[in-house]
Tab-separated table of C-alpha atoms and ligand atoms in Angstrom:
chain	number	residue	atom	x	y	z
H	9	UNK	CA	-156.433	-66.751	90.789
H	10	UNK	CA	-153.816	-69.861	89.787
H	11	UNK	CA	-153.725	-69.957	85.962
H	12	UNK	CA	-154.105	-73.625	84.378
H	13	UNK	CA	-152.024	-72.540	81.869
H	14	UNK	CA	-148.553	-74.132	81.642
H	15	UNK	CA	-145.698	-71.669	81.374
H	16	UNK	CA	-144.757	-72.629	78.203
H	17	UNK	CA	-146.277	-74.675	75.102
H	18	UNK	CA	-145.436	-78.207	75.009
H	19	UNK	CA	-142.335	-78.564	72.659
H	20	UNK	CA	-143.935	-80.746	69.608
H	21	UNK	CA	-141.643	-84.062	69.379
H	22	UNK	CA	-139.538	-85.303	67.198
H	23	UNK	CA	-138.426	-88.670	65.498
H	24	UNK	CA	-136.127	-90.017	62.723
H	25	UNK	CA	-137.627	-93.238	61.823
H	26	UNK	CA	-135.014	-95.127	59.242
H	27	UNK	CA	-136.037	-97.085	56.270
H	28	UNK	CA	-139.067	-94.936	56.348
H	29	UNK	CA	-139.578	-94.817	52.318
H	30	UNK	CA	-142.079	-98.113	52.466
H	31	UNK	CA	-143.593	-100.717	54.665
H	32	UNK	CA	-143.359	-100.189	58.534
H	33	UNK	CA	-141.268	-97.599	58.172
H	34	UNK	CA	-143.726	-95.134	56.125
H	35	UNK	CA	-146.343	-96.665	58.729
H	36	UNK	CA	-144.724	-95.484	61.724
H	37	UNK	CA	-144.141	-92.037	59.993
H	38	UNK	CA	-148.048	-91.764	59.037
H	39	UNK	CA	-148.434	-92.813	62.407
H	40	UNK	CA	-146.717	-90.125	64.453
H	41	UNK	CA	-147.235	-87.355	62.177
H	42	UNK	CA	-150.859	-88.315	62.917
H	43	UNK	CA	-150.078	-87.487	66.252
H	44	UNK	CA	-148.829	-84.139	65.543
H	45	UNK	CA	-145.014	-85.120	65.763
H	46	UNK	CA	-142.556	-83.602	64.002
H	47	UNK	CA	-141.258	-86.964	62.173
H	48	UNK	CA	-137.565	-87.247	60.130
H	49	UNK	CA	-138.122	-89.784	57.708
H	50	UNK	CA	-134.807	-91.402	56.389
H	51	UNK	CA	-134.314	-93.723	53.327
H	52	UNK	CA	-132.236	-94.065	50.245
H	53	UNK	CA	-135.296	-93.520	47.751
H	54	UNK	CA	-135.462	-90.059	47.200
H	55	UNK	CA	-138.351	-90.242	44.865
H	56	UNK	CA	-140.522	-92.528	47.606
H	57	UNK	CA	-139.432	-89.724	50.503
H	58	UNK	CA	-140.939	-87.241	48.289
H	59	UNK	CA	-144.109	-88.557	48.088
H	60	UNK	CA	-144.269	-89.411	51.648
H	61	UNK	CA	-143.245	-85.476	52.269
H	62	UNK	CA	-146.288	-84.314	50.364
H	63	UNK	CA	-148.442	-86.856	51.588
H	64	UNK	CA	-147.741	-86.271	55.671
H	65	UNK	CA	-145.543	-83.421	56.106
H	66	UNK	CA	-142.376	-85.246	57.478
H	67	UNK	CA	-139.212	-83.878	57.291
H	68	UNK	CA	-137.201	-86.277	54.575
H	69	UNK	CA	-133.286	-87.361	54.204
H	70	UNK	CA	-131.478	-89.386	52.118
H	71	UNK	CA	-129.323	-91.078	53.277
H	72	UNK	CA	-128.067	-95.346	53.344
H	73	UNK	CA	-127.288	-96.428	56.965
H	74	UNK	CA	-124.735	-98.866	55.470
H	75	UNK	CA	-122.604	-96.263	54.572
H	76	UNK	CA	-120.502	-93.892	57.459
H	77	UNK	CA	-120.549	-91.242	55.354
H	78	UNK	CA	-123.744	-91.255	54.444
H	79	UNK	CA	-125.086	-91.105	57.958
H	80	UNK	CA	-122.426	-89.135	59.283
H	81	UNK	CA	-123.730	-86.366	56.106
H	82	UNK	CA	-127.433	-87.389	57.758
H	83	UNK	CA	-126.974	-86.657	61.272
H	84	UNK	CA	-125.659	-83.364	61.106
H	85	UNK	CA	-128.603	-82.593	58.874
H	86	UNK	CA	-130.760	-84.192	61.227
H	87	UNK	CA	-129.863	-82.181	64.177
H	88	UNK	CA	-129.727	-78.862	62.708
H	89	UNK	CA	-133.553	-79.074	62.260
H	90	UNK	CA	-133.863	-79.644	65.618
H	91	UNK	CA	-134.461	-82.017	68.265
H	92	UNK	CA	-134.242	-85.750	68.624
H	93	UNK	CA	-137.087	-87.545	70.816
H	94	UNK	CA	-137.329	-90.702	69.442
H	95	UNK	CA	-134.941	-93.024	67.085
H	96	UNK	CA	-136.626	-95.684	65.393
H	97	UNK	CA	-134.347	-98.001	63.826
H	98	UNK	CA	-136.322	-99.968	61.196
H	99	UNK	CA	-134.140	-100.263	57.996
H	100	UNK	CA	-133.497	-103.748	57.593
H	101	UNK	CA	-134.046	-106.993	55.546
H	102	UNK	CA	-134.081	-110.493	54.847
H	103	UNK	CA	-132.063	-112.084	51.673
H	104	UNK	CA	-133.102	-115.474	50.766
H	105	UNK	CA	-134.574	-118.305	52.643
H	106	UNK	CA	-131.467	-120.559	52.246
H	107	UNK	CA	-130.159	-123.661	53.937
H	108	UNK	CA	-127.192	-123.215	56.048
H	109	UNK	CA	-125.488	-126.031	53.686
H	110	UNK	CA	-125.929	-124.062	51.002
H	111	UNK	CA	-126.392	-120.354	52.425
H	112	UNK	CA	-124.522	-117.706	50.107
H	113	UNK	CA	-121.931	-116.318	52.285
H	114	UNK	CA	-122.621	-112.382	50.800
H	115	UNK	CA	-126.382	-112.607	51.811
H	116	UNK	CA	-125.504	-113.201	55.223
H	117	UNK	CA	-122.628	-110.664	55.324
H	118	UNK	CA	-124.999	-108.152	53.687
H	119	UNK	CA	-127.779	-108.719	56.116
H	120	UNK	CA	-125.221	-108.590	58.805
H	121	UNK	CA	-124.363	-104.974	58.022
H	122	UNK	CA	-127.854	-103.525	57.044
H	123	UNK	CA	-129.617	-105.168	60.320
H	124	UNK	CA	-126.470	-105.378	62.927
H	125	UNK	CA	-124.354	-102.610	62.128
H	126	UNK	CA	-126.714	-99.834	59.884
H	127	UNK	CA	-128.262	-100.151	63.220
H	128	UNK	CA	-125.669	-99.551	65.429
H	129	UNK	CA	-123.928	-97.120	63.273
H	130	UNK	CA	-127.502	-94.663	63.651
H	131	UNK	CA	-127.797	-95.904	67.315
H	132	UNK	CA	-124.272	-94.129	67.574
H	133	UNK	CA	-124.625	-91.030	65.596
H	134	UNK	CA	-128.010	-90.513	67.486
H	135	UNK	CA	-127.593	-90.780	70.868
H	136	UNK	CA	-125.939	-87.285	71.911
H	137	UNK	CA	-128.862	-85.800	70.548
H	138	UNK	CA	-130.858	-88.397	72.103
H	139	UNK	CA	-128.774	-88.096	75.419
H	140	UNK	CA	-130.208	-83.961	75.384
H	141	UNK	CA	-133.728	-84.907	75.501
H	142	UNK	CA	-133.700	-88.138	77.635
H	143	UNK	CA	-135.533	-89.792	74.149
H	144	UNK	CA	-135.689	-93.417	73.146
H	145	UNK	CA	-134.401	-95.973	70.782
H	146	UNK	CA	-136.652	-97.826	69.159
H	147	UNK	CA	-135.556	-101.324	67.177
H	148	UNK	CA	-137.638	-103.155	65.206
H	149	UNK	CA	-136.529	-106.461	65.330
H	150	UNK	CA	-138.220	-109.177	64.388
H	151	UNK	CA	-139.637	-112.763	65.781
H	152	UNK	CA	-136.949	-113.714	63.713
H	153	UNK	CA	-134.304	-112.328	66.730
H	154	UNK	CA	-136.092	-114.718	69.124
H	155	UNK	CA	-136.542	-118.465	67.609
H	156	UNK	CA	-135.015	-119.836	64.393
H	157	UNK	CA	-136.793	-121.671	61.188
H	158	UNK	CA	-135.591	-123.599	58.483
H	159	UNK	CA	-134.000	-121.819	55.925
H	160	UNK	CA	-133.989	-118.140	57.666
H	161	UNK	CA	-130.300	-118.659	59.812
H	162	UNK	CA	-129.298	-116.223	57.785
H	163	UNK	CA	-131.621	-113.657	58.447
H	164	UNK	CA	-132.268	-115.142	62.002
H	165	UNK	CA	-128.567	-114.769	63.071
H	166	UNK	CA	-128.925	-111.257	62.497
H	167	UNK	CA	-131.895	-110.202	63.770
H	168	UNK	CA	-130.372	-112.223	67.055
H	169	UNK	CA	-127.921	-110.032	66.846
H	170	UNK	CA	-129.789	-106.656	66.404
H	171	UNK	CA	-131.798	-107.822	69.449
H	172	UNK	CA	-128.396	-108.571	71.610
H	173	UNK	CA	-127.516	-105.296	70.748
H	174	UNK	CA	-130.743	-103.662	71.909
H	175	UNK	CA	-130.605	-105.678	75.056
H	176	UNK	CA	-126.980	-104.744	75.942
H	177	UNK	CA	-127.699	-100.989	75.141
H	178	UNK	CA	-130.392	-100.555	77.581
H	179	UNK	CA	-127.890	-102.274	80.059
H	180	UNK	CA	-125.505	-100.019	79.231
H	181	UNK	CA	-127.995	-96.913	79.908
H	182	UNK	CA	-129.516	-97.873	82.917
H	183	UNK	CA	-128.982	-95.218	85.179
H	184	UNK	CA	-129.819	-92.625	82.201
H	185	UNK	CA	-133.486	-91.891	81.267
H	186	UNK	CA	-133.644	-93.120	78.010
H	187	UNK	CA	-136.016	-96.154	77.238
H	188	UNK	CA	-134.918	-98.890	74.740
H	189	UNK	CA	-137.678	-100.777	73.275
H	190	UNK	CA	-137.654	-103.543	71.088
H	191	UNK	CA	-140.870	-104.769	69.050
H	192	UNK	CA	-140.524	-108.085	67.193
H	193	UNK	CA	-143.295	-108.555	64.804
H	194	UNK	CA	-143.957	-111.980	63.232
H	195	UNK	CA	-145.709	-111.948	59.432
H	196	UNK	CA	-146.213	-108.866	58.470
H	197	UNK	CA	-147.682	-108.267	55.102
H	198	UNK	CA	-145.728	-105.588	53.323
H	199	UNK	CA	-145.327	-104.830	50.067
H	200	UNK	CA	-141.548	-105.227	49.432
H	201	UNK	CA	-140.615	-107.673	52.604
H	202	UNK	CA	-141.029	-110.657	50.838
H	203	UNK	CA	-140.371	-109.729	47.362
H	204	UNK	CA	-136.466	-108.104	48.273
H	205	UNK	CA	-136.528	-111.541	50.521
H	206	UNK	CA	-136.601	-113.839	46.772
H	207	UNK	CA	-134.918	-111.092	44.636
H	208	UNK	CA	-138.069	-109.794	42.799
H	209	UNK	CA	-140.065	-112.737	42.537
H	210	UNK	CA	-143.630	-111.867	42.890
H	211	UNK	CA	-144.935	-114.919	42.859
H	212	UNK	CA	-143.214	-116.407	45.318
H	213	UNK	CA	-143.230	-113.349	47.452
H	214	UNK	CA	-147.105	-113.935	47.277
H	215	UNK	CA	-147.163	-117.227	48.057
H	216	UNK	CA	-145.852	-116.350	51.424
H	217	UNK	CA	-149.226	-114.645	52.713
H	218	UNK	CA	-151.327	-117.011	50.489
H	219	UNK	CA	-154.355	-118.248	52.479
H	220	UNK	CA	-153.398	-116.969	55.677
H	221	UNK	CA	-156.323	-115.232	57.143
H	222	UNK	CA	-155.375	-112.001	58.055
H	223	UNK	CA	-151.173	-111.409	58.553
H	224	UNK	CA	-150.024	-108.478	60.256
H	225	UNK	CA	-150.176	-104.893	58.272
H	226	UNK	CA	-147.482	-102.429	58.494
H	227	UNK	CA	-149.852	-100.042	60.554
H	228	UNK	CA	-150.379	-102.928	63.283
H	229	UNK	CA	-146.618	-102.525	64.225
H	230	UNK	CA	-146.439	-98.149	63.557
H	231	UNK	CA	-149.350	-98.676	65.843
H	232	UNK	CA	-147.054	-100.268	68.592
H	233	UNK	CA	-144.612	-97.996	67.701
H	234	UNK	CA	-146.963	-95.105	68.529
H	235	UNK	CA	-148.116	-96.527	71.860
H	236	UNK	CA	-144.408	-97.408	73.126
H	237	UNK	CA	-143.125	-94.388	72.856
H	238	UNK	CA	-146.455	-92.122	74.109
H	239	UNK	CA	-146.512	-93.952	76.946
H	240	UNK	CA	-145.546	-91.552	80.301
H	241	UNK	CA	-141.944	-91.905	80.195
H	242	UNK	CA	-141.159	-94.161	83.155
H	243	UNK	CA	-142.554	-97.249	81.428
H	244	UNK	CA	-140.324	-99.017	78.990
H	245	UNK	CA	-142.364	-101.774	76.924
H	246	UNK	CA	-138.697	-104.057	76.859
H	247	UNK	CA	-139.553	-106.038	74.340
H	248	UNK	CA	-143.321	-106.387	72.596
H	249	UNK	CA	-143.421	-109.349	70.120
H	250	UNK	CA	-146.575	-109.225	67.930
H	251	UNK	CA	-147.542	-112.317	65.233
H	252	UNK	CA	-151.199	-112.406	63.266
H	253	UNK	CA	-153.351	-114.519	65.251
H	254	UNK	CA	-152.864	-117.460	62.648
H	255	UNK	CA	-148.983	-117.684	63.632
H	256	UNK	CA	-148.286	-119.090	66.509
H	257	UNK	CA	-144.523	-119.443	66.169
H	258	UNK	CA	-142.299	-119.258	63.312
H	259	UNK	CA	-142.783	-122.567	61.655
H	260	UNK	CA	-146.823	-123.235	63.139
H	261	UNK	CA	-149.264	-120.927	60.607
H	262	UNK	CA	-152.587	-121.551	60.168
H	263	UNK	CA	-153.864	-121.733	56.406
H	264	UNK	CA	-157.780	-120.881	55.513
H	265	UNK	CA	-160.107	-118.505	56.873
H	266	UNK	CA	-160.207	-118.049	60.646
H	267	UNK	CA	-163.834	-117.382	61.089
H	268	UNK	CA	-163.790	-114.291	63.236
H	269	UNK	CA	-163.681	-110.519	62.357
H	270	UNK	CA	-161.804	-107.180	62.880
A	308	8X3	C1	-140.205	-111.067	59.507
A	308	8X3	C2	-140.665	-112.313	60.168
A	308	8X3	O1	-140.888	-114.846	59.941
A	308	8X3	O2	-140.252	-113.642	57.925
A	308	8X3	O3	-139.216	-110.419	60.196
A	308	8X3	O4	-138.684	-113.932	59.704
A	308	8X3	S1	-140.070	-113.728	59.381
């Protein structure tokens, strides 16, 4: 008689999902734990990883991916647990919403290293570990890395950037089995997005999502996150962009109620 029994136990996955303390980060990790994946959540808040430990069982680090030592310290942490499946590179941020005539030349230079090279600097410590169980790299981008609006070049110039980067990589690997996906969401509704965005000012944070009907929640995108990666592994979504059905580009949003429901 044949047994239907595999030979061995499925080997339960892992990911390290980076700025995983709050918004789509701490979505994604909810999101794959869910699953029943072993999930590496990685932040600077220790206090926030905490919580997120007790609440879902993820593995946490500290660590800022700004820093070389910092992720170099992470890393090696990171792989002694164990395997890496999955890389999601989500740390990132916008500062201000400033004209280029006036932009303030540290805000771009910051967002340039948290979005461009924090990225690239995990990308790189990763992918050896990555490269020993075929896994993926996942960058969250934004719609931001695909058209520009007024006031965001800052922002927008890296996220274009982030995305080249993406784009080149899974060039680069072709020939490897490793699947680079990029999703690019549009509004999302997050607590701290908006409100790091204008420097701690709720009320203009706020007035960002004011009367539109319905943006984007962090667990839409974990959600994509989720799907991308269970998919069987010779399908790479390339690039998934995902906007609230109000937005229809950067600069067109609808204001009021929509008149449909979930
Ligand atoms: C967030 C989207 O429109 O604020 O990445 O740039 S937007």
């Amino acid at each position: 008689m044949t047994s239907t029994q595999p030979a061995t136990l499925p080997t339960t996955k892992r990911a390290v999902v980076t700025g995983g303390s709050s918004g789509i980060g701490a979505a994604t990790v909810r999101a794959l734990r869910a699953q029943g994946w072993d999930v590496v959540a990685v932040a600077r808040r220790a206090e926030r990883l905490e919580a997120l430990a007790a609440e879902t069982g993820c593995e946490i680090v500290v660590a800022d991916v700004t820093n070389d030592d910092s992720v170099t310290q992470a890393v090696t942490s990171i792989t002694a647990g164990g395997r890496v499946d999955v890389l999601v590179n989500n740390a990132g941020g916008a500062l201000g919403l400033d004209r280029v005539d006036g932009a303030d030349l540290g805000k771009w230079s910051a967002m340039y290293e948290l979005n461009v090279v924090g990225t690239l600097r995990m990308t790189q410590a990763l992918l050896p570990a990555l490269r020993e169980t075929a896994g993926d790299i996942v960058f969250i981008t934004s719609t931001a890395g695909h058209e520009p609006y007024e006031g965001g070049a800052g922002y927008v110039a890296s996220k274009y950037g982030e995305r080249v980067a993406a784009r080149t990589l899974r060039l680069e690997l072709v020939g490897e089995p490793l699947r680079v996906i990029e999703i690019a969401p549009g509004m999302v509704h997050t607590e701290e997005f908006s409100l790091v965005r204008f420097d701690g000012d709720a009320e203009r944070a706020a007035g960002v999502y004011e009367n539109v009907d319905r943006p984007l929640l962090a667990e839409d995108i974990a959600e994509a996150v989720r799907w991308t990666v269970t998919l069987p592994k010779h399908v790479n979504i390339d690039t998934m962009i995902v906007r609230p059905v109000a937005q229809g580009g950067a600069t067109k949003l609808a204001k009021g109620p929509l008149g449909f429901q979930d």
